């Protein structure tokens, strides 16, 4: 078989993802077990909410730093699975959008901080601060929507949702075996 013509199969992709999850230390054995339990018992979206809670995303302005966060490493692996399901998760675009929104949020926070000194005597500065805080909250909502968009879209088609769930369960089971075998 010529390696240049090698087209990865679904099974080989799942194997690679499972191995990468353990080898790249994206998830530890205990985290994999818990994630598998939530996915199996409560579904895909519950699993994603669990990931958001447990992996504690720290948002960065720079895309490279975002890619180093465990949650984004996991999302990149989910994007590899998506190539066989919806074919809509553009991981690079998600990271870029979140990075840009984080820049905007941080700039709004700087503007709010600068207004702090002006507020004591001027009511119009107080109103300006309130407007900036509202803009910041709106941007934070947009960033959260961007992070959750794929999983909300996935739930719009039951067949895709169930197929993704089956594939990701398989990945987590393989990852669990890899972790045990590697003594993680």
PDB file of C-alpha atoms in Angstrom, residues 34-183:
ATOM      1  CA  UNK A  34     -15.713  10.802  34.326  1.00  0.00           C
ATOM      2  CA  UNK A  35     -16.189  12.319  30.892  1.00  0.00           C
ATOM      3  CA  UNK A  36     -17.226   8.951  29.491  1.00  0.00           C
ATOM      4  CA  UNK A  37     -19.748   8.532  32.309  1.00  0.00           C
ATOM      5  CA  UNK A  38     -21.302  11.940  31.692  1.00  0.00           C
ATOM      6  CA  UNK A  39     -21.406  11.361  27.923  1.00  0.00           C
ATOM      7  CA  UNK A  40     -22.961   7.901  28.255  1.00  0.00           C
ATOM      8  CA  UNK A  41     -25.507   8.826  30.907  1.00  0.00           C
ATOM      9  CA  UNK A  42     -26.388  12.432  30.148  1.00  0.00           C
ATOM     10  CA  UNK A  43     -25.511  13.079  26.512  1.00  0.00           C
ATOM     11  CA  UNK A  44     -23.238  15.165  24.349  1.00  0.00           C
ATOM     12  CA  UNK A  45     -24.193  18.647  25.521  1.00  0.00           C
ATOM     13  CA  UNK A  46     -23.978  17.650  29.192  1.00  0.00           C
ATOM     14  CA  UNK A  47     -20.524  16.255  28.455  1.00  0.00           C
ATOM     15  CA  UNK A  48     -19.471  19.576  26.911  1.00  0.00           C
ATOM     16  CA  UNK A  49     -20.806  21.563  29.877  1.00  0.00           C
ATOM     17  CA  UNK A  50     -18.906  19.185  32.168  1.00  0.00           C
ATOM     18  CA  UNK A  51     -15.731  19.826  30.141  1.00  0.00           C
ATOM     19  CA  UNK A  52     -16.228  23.590  30.411  1.00  0.00           C
ATOM     20  CA  UNK A  53     -16.610  23.278  34.169  1.00  0.00           C
ATOM     21  CA  UNK A  54     -13.770  20.847  34.847  1.00  0.00           C
ATOM     22  CA  UNK A  55     -11.135  22.064  32.387  1.00  0.00           C
ATOM     23  CA  UNK A  56     -11.597  25.728  33.353  1.00  0.00           C
ATOM     24  CA  UNK A  57     -10.934  27.553  30.129  1.00  0.00           C
ATOM     25  CA  UNK A  58      -8.624  30.549  30.375  1.00  0.00           C
ATOM     26  CA  UNK A  59      -9.176  32.871  27.450  1.00  0.00           C
ATOM     27  CA  UNK A  60      -6.178  34.423  25.725  1.00  0.00           C
ATOM     28  CA  UNK A  61      -5.897  37.088  23.063  1.00  0.00           C
ATOM     29  CA  UNK A  62      -3.362  35.092  21.139  1.00  0.00           C
ATOM     30  CA  UNK A  63      -4.373  32.000  19.177  1.00  0.00           C
ATOM     31  CA  UNK A  64      -1.213  30.067  19.998  1.00  0.00           C
ATOM     32  CA  UNK A  65      -1.891  30.392  23.737  1.00  0.00           C
ATOM     33  CA  UNK A  66      -5.516  29.322  23.230  1.00  0.00           C
ATOM     34  CA  UNK A  67      -4.304  26.209  21.419  1.00  0.00           C
ATOM     35  CA  UNK A  68      -2.263  25.271  24.497  1.00  0.00           C
ATOM     36  CA  UNK A  69      -5.347  25.200  26.756  1.00  0.00           C
ATOM     37  CA  UNK A  70      -6.566  21.656  27.472  1.00  0.00           C
ATOM     38  CA  UNK A  71     -10.124  22.474  26.458  1.00  0.00           C
ATOM     39  CA  UNK A  72      -9.013  23.725  23.047  1.00  0.00           C
ATOM     40  CA  UNK A  73      -6.769  20.705  22.546  1.00  0.00           C
ATOM     41  CA  UNK A  74      -9.827  18.537  23.215  1.00  0.00           C
ATOM     42  CA  UNK A  75     -11.955  20.659  20.881  1.00  0.00           C
ATOM     43  CA  UNK A  76      -9.360  20.181  18.132  1.00  0.00           C
ATOM     44  CA  UNK A  77      -9.740  16.402  18.567  1.00  0.00           C
ATOM     45  CA  UNK A  78     -13.521  16.762  18.405  1.00  0.00           C
ATOM     46  CA  UNK A  79     -13.022  18.674  15.136  1.00  0.00           C
ATOM     47  CA  UNK A  80     -11.218  15.614  13.753  1.00  0.00           C
ATOM     48  CA  UNK A  81     -14.253  13.476  14.594  1.00  0.00           C
ATOM     49  CA  UNK A  82     -16.556  16.080  13.061  1.00  0.00           C
ATOM     50  CA  UNK A  83     -15.027  15.390   9.652  1.00  0.00           C
ATOM     51  CA  UNK A  84     -17.109  12.203   9.724  1.00  0.00           C
ATOM     52  CA  UNK A  85     -20.293  13.762  11.163  1.00  0.00           C
ATOM     53  CA  UNK A  86     -21.445  17.327  10.339  1.00  0.00           C
ATOM     54  CA  UNK A  87     -18.288  18.570   8.645  1.00  0.00           C
ATOM     55  CA  UNK A  88     -18.949  22.025  10.108  1.00  0.00           C
ATOM     56  CA  UNK A  89     -16.516  22.476  12.987  1.00  0.00           C
ATOM     57  CA  UNK A  90     -13.838  24.817  11.646  1.00  0.00           C
ATOM     58  CA  UNK A  91     -11.532  24.660  14.651  1.00  0.00           C
ATOM     59  CA  UNK A  92      -9.140  27.332  13.403  1.00  0.00           C
ATOM     60  CA  UNK A  93     -12.000  29.772  12.818  1.00  0.00           C
ATOM     61  CA  UNK A  94     -13.384  29.114  16.315  1.00  0.00           C
ATOM     62  CA  UNK A  95      -9.983  29.820  17.898  1.00  0.00           C
ATOM     63  CA  UNK A  96      -9.546  32.965  15.798  1.00  0.00           C
ATOM     64  CA  UNK A  97     -13.019  34.270  16.695  1.00  0.00           C
ATOM     65  CA  UNK A  98     -12.525  33.562  20.401  1.00  0.00           C
ATOM     66  CA  UNK A  99      -9.114  35.236  20.298  1.00  0.00           C
ATOM     67  CA  UNK A 100     -10.570  38.336  18.627  1.00  0.00           C
ATOM     68  CA  UNK A 101     -13.495  38.503  21.043  1.00  0.00           C
ATOM     69  CA  UNK A 102     -11.074  38.181  23.973  1.00  0.00           C
ATOM     70  CA  UNK A 103      -9.056  41.125  22.609  1.00  0.00           C
ATOM     71  CA  UNK A 104     -12.238  43.207  22.401  1.00  0.00           C
ATOM     72  CA  UNK A 105     -13.286  42.184  25.923  1.00  0.00           C
ATOM     73  CA  UNK A 106      -9.872  43.046  27.341  1.00  0.00           C
ATOM     74  CA  UNK A 107      -9.907  46.450  25.595  1.00  0.00           C
ATOM     75  CA  UNK A 108     -13.362  47.189  27.003  1.00  0.00           C
ATOM     76  CA  UNK A 109     -12.091  46.256  30.474  1.00  0.00           C
ATOM     77  CA  UNK A 110      -9.157  48.683  30.054  1.00  0.00           C
ATOM     78  CA  UNK A 111     -11.587  51.418  29.011  1.00  0.00           C
ATOM     79  CA  UNK A 112     -13.741  50.682  32.064  1.00  0.00           C
ATOM     80  CA  UNK A 113     -10.704  50.842  34.340  1.00  0.00           C
ATOM     81  CA  UNK A 114      -9.672  54.209  32.866  1.00  0.00           C
ATOM     82  CA  UNK A 115     -13.123  55.597  33.585  1.00  0.00           C
ATOM     83  CA  UNK A 116     -12.916  54.599  37.253  1.00  0.00           C
ATOM     84  CA  UNK A 117     -10.922  57.738  38.120  1.00  0.00           C
ATOM     85  CA  UNK A 118     -13.251  60.049  36.216  1.00  0.00           C
ATOM     86  CA  UNK A 119     -16.458  58.715  37.752  1.00  0.00           C
ATOM     87  CA  UNK A 120     -16.287  60.260  41.211  1.00  0.00           C
ATOM     88  CA  UNK A 121     -17.572  63.683  40.181  1.00  0.00           C
ATOM     89  CA  UNK A 122     -19.149  63.204  36.765  1.00  0.00           C
ATOM     90  CA  UNK A 123     -22.456  61.455  36.193  1.00  0.00           C
ATOM     91  CA  UNK A 124     -21.897  61.230  32.419  1.00  0.00           C
ATOM     92  CA  UNK A 125     -18.755  59.133  33.094  1.00  0.00           C
ATOM     93  CA  UNK A 126     -20.877  56.804  35.220  1.00  0.00           C
ATOM     94  CA  UNK A 127     -23.260  56.326  32.297  1.00  0.00           C
ATOM     95  CA  UNK A 128     -20.355  55.760  29.897  1.00  0.00           C
ATOM     96  CA  UNK A 129     -18.929  53.127  32.250  1.00  0.00           C
ATOM     97  CA  UNK A 130     -22.303  51.370  32.380  1.00  0.00           C
ATOM     98  CA  UNK A 131     -22.460  51.299  28.576  1.00  0.00           C
ATOM     99  CA  UNK A 132     -18.942  49.840  28.351  1.00  0.00           C
ATOM    100  CA  UNK A 133     -19.778  47.192  30.951  1.00  0.00           C
ATOM    101  CA  UNK A 134     -22.872  46.218  28.947  1.00  0.00           C
ATOM    102  CA  UNK A 135     -20.781  45.998  25.768  1.00  0.00           C
ATOM    103  CA  UNK A 136     -18.271  43.813  27.612  1.00  0.00           C
ATOM    104  CA  UNK A 137     -21.012  41.477  28.864  1.00  0.00           C
ATOM    105  CA  UNK A 138     -22.413  41.212  25.331  1.00  0.00           C
ATOM    106  CA  UNK A 139     -18.966  40.303  23.960  1.00  0.00           C
ATOM    107  CA  UNK A 140     -18.531  37.678  26.700  1.00  0.00           C
ATOM    108  CA  UNK A 141     -21.894  36.187  25.702  1.00  0.00           C
ATOM    109  CA  UNK A 142     -20.776  36.125  22.072  1.00  0.00           C
ATOM    110  CA  UNK A 143     -17.551  34.370  23.064  1.00  0.00           C
ATOM    111  CA  UNK A 144     -19.482  31.730  25.049  1.00  0.00           C
ATOM    112  CA  UNK A 145     -21.860  31.231  22.116  1.00  0.00           C
ATOM    113  CA  UNK A 146     -18.885  30.702  19.819  1.00  0.00           C
ATOM    114  CA  UNK A 147     -17.450  28.101  22.171  1.00  0.00           C
ATOM    115  CA  UNK A 148     -20.777  26.238  22.446  1.00  0.00           C
ATOM    116  CA  UNK A 149     -22.058  26.727  18.884  1.00  0.00           C
ATOM    117  CA  UNK A 150     -20.931  23.377  17.506  1.00  0.00           C
ATOM    118  CA  UNK A 151     -22.654  21.402  20.252  1.00  0.00           C
ATOM    119  CA  UNK A 152     -25.866  23.374  19.881  1.00  0.00           C
ATOM    120  CA  UNK A 153     -25.820  22.860  16.102  1.00  0.00           C
ATOM    121  CA  UNK A 154     -25.059  19.171  16.541  1.00  0.00           C
ATOM    122  CA  UNK A 155     -28.229  18.721  18.596  1.00  0.00           C
ATOM    123  CA  UNK A 156     -30.408  19.961  15.730  1.00  0.00           C
ATOM    124  CA  UNK A 157     -30.131  16.595  13.944  1.00  0.00           C
ATOM    125  CA  UNK A 158     -30.754  13.511  16.050  1.00  0.00           C
ATOM    126  CA  UNK A 159     -28.921  11.142  13.687  1.00  0.00           C
ATOM    127  CA  UNK A 160     -25.784  13.291  13.685  1.00  0.00           C
ATOM    128  CA  UNK A 161     -25.980  13.711  17.440  1.00  0.00           C
ATOM    129  CA  UNK A 162     -26.259   9.975  18.080  1.00  0.00           C
ATOM    130  CA  UNK A 163     -23.510   9.195  15.571  1.00  0.00           C
ATOM    131  CA  UNK A 164     -21.184  11.743  17.189  1.00  0.00           C
ATOM    132  CA  UNK A 165     -22.015  10.376  20.643  1.00  0.00           C
ATOM    133  CA  UNK A 166     -21.203   6.842  19.532  1.00  0.00           C
ATOM    134  CA  UNK A 167     -17.918   7.939  17.972  1.00  0.00           C
ATOM    135  CA  UNK A 168     -16.814  10.019  20.948  1.00  0.00           C
ATOM    136  CA  UNK A 169     -17.726   7.236  23.396  1.00  0.00           C
ATOM    137  CA  UNK A 170     -15.515   4.930  21.348  1.00  0.00           C
ATOM    138  CA  UNK A 171     -12.673   7.490  21.450  1.00  0.00           C
ATOM    139  CA  UNK A 172     -12.971   7.822  25.224  1.00  0.00           C
ATOM    140  CA  UNK A 173     -13.055   4.053  25.718  1.00  0.00           C
ATOM    141  CA  UNK A 174      -9.933   3.677  23.578  1.00  0.00           C
ATOM    142  CA  UNK A 175      -8.299   6.566  25.443  1.00  0.00           C
ATOM    143  CA  UNK A 176      -9.125   4.901  28.754  1.00  0.00           C
ATOM    144  CA  UNK A 177      -7.418   1.704  27.603  1.00  0.00           C
ATOM    145  CA  UNK A 178      -4.428   3.700  26.363  1.00  0.00           C
ATOM    146  CA  UNK A 179      -4.168   5.486  29.710  1.00  0.00           C
ATOM    147  CA  UNK A 180      -4.293   2.203  31.634  1.00  0.00           C
ATOM    148  CA  UNK A 181      -1.739   0.592  29.311  1.00  0.00           C
ATOM    149  CA  UNK A 182       0.600   3.579  29.563  1.00  0.00           C
ATOM    150  CA  UNK A 183       0.236   3.666  33.325  1.00  0.00           C
TER     151      UNK A 183
END
